[in-house]
mmCIF file with all atom_site columns, C-alpha atoms in Angstrom:
data_model
loop_
_atom_site.group_PDB
_atom_site.id
_atom_site.type_symbol
_atom_site.label_atom_id
_atom_site.label_alt_id
_atom_site.label_comp_id
_atom_site.label_asym_id
_atom_site.label_entity_id
_atom_site.label_seq_id
_atom_site.pdbx_PDB_ins_code
_atom_site.Cartn_x
_atom_site.Cartn_y
_atom_site.Cartn_z
_atom_site.occupancy
_atom_site.B_iso_or_equiv
_atom_site.pdbx_formal_charge
_atom_site.auth_seq_id
_atom_site.auth_comp_id
_atom_site.auth_asym_id
_atom_site.auth_atom_id
_atom_site.pdbx_PDB_model_num
ATOM 1  C CA . MET A 1 1  ? 157.746 263.814 246.426 1.00 0.00 ? 1  MET A CA 1
ATOM 2  C CA . PRO A 1 2  ? 157.279 263.459 242.656 1.00 0.00 ? 2  PRO A CA 1
ATOM 3  C CA . ALA A 1 3  ? 159.517 261.169 240.647 1.00 0.00 ? 3  ALA A CA 1
ATOM 4  C CA . LYS A 1 4  ? 162.405 262.702 238.726 1.00 0.00 ? 4  LYS A CA 1
ATOM 5  C CA . SER A 1 5  ? 162.472 260.058 235.993 1.00 0.00 ? 5  SER A CA 1
ATOM 6  C CA . LYS A 1 6  ? 160.239 257.541 234.302 1.00 0.00 ? 6  LYS A CA 1
ATOM 7  C CA . SER A 1 7  ? 162.054 254.649 235.987 1.00 0.00 ? 7  SER A CA 1
ATOM 8  C CA . GLN A 1 8  ? 161.467 256.179 239.442 1.00 0.00 ? 8  GLN A CA 1
ATOM 9  C CA . GLN A 1 9  ? 157.814 256.642 238.542 1.00 0.00 ? 9  GLN A CA 1
ATOM 10 C CA . MET A 1 10 ? 157.486 253.005 237.466 1.00 0.00 ? 10 MET A CA 1
ATOM 11 C CA . ALA A 1 11 ? 159.278 251.729 240.584 1.00 0.00 ? 11 ALA A CA 1
ATOM 12 C CA . GLY A 1 12 ? 156.974 253.836 242.754 1.00 0.00 ? 12 GLY A CA 1
ATOM 13 C CA . GLY A 1 13 ? 153.927 252.408 240.985 1.00 0.00 ? 13 GLY A CA 1
ATOM 14 C CA . ALA A 1 14 ? 155.119 248.834 241.488 1.00 0.00 ? 14 ALA A CA 1
ATOM 15 C CA . ALA A 1 15 ? 155.854 249.497 245.168 1.00 0.00 ? 15 ALA A CA 1
ATOM 16 C CA . LEU A 1 16 ? 152.442 251.119 245.608 1.00 0.00 ? 16 LEU A CA 1
ATOM 17 C CA . ALA A 1 17 ? 150.735 248.073 244.098 1.00 0.00 ? 17 ALA A CA 1
ATOM 18 C CA . ALA A 1 18 ? 152.608 245.811 246.532 1.00 0.00 ? 18 ALA A CA 1
ATOM 19 C CA . LYS A 1 19 ? 151.772 248.079 249.471 1.00 0.00 ? 19 LYS A CA 1
ATOM 20 C CA . ARG A 1 20 ? 148.060 247.886 248.572 1.00 0.00 ? 20 ARG A CA 1
ATOM 21 C CA . GLY A 1 21 ? 148.219 244.109 248.177 1.00 0.00 ? 21 GLY A CA 1
ATOM 22 C CA . GLU A 1 22 ? 147.608 244.137 244.408 1.00 0.00 ? 22 GLU A CA 1
ATOM 23 C CA . LYS A 1 23 ? 151.039 242.639 243.779 1.00 0.00 ? 23 LYS A CA 1
ATOM 24 C CA . LYS A 1 24 ? 153.200 240.303 245.839 1.00 0.00 ? 24 LYS A CA 1
ATOM 25 C CA . LYS A 1 25 ? 156.296 241.834 247.423 1.00 0.00 ? 25 LYS A CA 1
ATOM 26 C CA . ARG A 1 26 ? 158.475 238.943 246.272 1.00 0.00 ? 26 ARG A CA 1
ATOM 27 C CA . GLU A 1 27 ? 157.696 239.883 242.640 1.00 0.00 ? 27 GLU A CA 1
ATOM 28 C CA . LEU A 1 28 ? 159.402 243.272 243.081 1.00 0.00 ? 28 LEU A CA 1
ATOM 29 C CA . LYS A 1 29 ? 162.990 243.941 242.051 1.00 0.00 ? 29 LYS A CA 1
ATOM 30 C CA . GLY A 1 30 ? 165.600 246.529 242.949 1.00 0.00 ? 30 GLY A CA 1
ATOM 31 C CA . ALA A 1 31 ? 164.528 249.919 244.268 1.00 0.00 ? 31 ALA A CA 1
ATOM 32 C CA . SER A 1 32 ? 160.808 249.150 244.345 1.00 0.00 ? 32 SER A CA 1
ATOM 33 C CA . LYS A 1 33 ? 161.437 246.371 246.893 1.00 0.00 ? 33 LYS A CA 1
ATOM 34 C CA . LYS A 1 34 ? 163.125 248.869 249.244 1.00 0.00 ? 34 LYS A CA 1
ATOM 35 C CA . MET A 1 35 ? 160.454 251.523 248.657 1.00 0.00 ? 35 MET A CA 1
ATOM 36 C CA . VAL A 1 36 ? 157.666 249.328 250.015 1.00 0.00 ? 36 VAL A CA 1
ATOM 37 C CA . ASP A 1 37 ? 159.219 249.245 253.489 1.00 0.00 ? 37 ASP A CA 1
ATOM 38 C CA . SER A 1 38 ? 160.682 252.727 253.632 1.00 0.00 ? 38 SER A CA 1
ATOM 39 C CA . MET A 1 39 ? 157.845 254.873 252.209 1.00 0.00 ? 39 MET A CA 1
ATOM 40 C CA . SER A 1 40 ? 154.219 255.480 253.157 1.00 0.00 ? 40 SER A CA 1
ATOM 41 C CA . GLU A 1 41 ? 151.353 254.819 250.756 1.00 0.00 ? 41 GLU A CA 1
ATOM 42 C CA . LYS A 1 42 ? 150.890 258.570 250.200 1.00 0.00 ? 42 LYS A CA 1
ATOM 43 C CA . GLU A 1 43 ? 154.570 259.043 249.346 1.00 0.00 ? 43 GLU A CA 1
ATOM 44 C CA . LEU A 1 44 ? 154.404 256.144 246.899 1.00 0.00 ? 44 LEU A CA 1
ATOM 45 C CA . HIS A 1 45 ? 151.240 257.579 245.358 1.00 0.00 ? 45 HIS A CA 1
ATOM 46 C CA . ASP A 1 46 ? 152.963 260.938 244.875 1.00 0.00 ? 46 ASP A CA 1
ATOM 47 C CA . MET A 1 47 ? 155.937 259.222 243.251 1.00 0.00 ? 47 MET A CA 1
ATOM 48 C CA . ALA A 1 48 ? 153.760 257.186 240.895 1.00 0.00 ? 48 ALA A CA 1
ATOM 49 C CA . ALA A 1 49 ? 151.592 260.163 239.861 1.00 0.00 ? 49 ALA A CA 1
ATOM 50 C CA . ASP A 1 50 ? 151.638 261.416 236.260 1.00 0.00 ? 50 ASP A CA 1
ATOM 51 C CA . LYS A 1 51 ? 153.758 264.545 236.667 1.00 0.00 ? 51 LYS A CA 1
ATOM 52 C CA . ARG A 1 52 ? 157.509 264.242 237.068 1.00 0.00 ? 52 ARG A CA 1
ATOM 53 C CA . LYS A 1 53 ? 159.549 266.888 238.844 1.00 0.00 ? 53 LYS A CA 1
ATOM 54 C CA . GLY A 1 54 ? 160.935 269.354 236.345 1.00 0.00 ? 54 GLY A CA 1
ATOM 55 C CA . SER A 1 55 ? 158.529 268.431 233.553 1.00 0.00 ? 55 SER A CA 1
ATOM 56 C CA . ARG A 1 56 ? 157.227 271.272 231.414 1.00 0.00 ? 56 ARG A CA 1
ATOM 57 C CA . SER A 1 57 ? 153.849 272.481 232.652 1.00 0.00 ? 57 SER A CA 1
ATOM 58 C CA . THR A 1 58 ? 153.753 275.825 230.836 1.00 0.00 ? 58 THR A CA 1
ATOM 59 C CA . PRO A 1 59 ? 153.350 276.149 227.071 1.00 0.00 ? 59 PRO A CA 1
ATOM 60 C CA . LEU A 1 60 ? 156.286 277.315 224.992 1.00 0.00 ? 60 LEU A CA 1
ATOM 61 C CA . ASN A 1 61 ? 156.418 280.919 223.874 1.00 0.00 ? 61 ASN A CA 1
ATOM 62 C CA . PRO A 1 62 ? 155.408 281.634 220.234 1.00 0.00 ? 62 PRO A CA 1
ATOM 63 C CA . GLU A 1 63 ? 159.006 281.867 218.970 1.00 0.00 ? 63 GLU A CA 1
ATOM 64 C CA . ALA A 1 64 ? 159.870 278.490 220.468 1.00 0.00 ? 64 ALA A CA 1
ATOM 65 C CA . GLN A 1 65 ? 156.718 276.959 218.973 1.00 0.00 ? 65 GLN A CA 1
ATOM 66 C CA . VAL A 1 66 ? 157.731 278.144 215.509 1.00 0.00 ? 66 VAL A CA 1
ATOM 67 C CA . LEU A 1 67 ? 161.240 276.769 215.987 1.00 0.00 ? 67 LEU A CA 1
ATOM 68 C CA . CYS A 1 68 ? 159.868 273.400 217.143 1.00 0.00 ? 68 CYS A CA 1
ATOM 69 C CA . ARG A 1 69 ? 157.540 273.204 214.144 1.00 0.00 ? 69 ARG A CA 1
ATOM 70 C CA . LEU A 1 70 ? 160.428 274.066 211.825 1.00 0.00 ? 70 LEU A CA 1
ATOM 71 C CA . VAL A 1 71 ? 162.601 271.329 213.339 1.00 0.00 ? 71 VAL A CA 1
ATOM 72 C CA . ILE A 1 72 ? 159.747 268.830 213.050 1.00 0.00 ? 72 ILE A CA 1
ATOM 73 C CA . TRP A 1 73 ? 159.170 269.793 209.419 1.00 0.00 ? 73 TRP A CA 1
ATOM 74 C CA . TRP A 1 74 ? 162.895 269.499 208.640 1.00 0.00 ? 74 TRP A CA 1
ATOM 75 C CA . ARG A 1 75 ? 163.177 266.086 210.299 1.00 0.00 ? 75 ARG A CA 1
ATOM 76 C CA . THR A 1 76 ? 160.114 264.831 208.449 1.00 0.00 ? 76 THR A CA 1
ATOM 77 C CA . LYS A 1 77 ? 161.533 265.967 205.109 1.00 0.00 ? 77 LYS A CA 1
ATOM 78 C CA . THR A 1 78 ? 165.055 264.750 205.863 1.00 0.00 ? 78 THR A CA 1
ATOM 79 C CA . TRP A 1 79 ? 164.350 261.309 207.273 1.00 0.00 ? 79 TRP A CA 1
ATOM 80 C CA . GLY A 1 80 ? 160.920 260.730 205.759 1.00 0.00 ? 80 GLY A CA 1
ATOM 81 C CA . THR A 1 81 ? 159.362 259.809 209.109 1.00 0.00 ? 81 THR A CA 1
ATOM 82 C CA . ALA A 1 82 ? 156.674 261.473 211.129 1.00 0.00 ? 82 ALA A CA 1
ATOM 83 C CA . ILE A 1 83 ? 157.963 263.039 214.336 1.00 0.00 ? 83 ILE A CA 1
ATOM 84 C CA . VAL A 1 84 ? 155.605 263.580 217.267 1.00 0.00 ? 84 VAL A CA 1
ATOM 85 C CA . SER A 1 85 ? 154.987 267.235 217.966 1.00 0.00 ? 85 SER A CA 1
ATOM 86 C CA . ILE A 1 86 ? 156.933 268.609 220.936 1.00 0.00 ? 86 ILE A CA 1
ATOM 87 C CA . VAL A 1 87 ? 155.179 271.961 220.975 1.00 0.00 ? 87 VAL A CA 1
ATOM 88 C CA . ASN A 1 88 ? 153.095 271.277 224.099 1.00 0.00 ? 88 ASN A CA 1
ATOM 89 C CA . PRO A 1 89 ? 154.288 268.063 225.771 1.00 0.00 ? 89 PRO A CA 1
#
């Protein structure tokens, strides 16, 4: 089951490292400590994988791309800072 948030993903990665013996179990905190005992190595691997459930995997349509570029341009001009492109996350 993929993680739903970055914190779940990080906890899954820490638990996976402990399960494999790369990290000591006593170094874990919170949810990752419980995950080691309750989940298999495959489940932990799936949770720690790059993709998160609900993340955008398809590119935005052309109209949305133009809108995103316009917002980025406006923010750059308004605040004077460079904003990372959100066109294809």
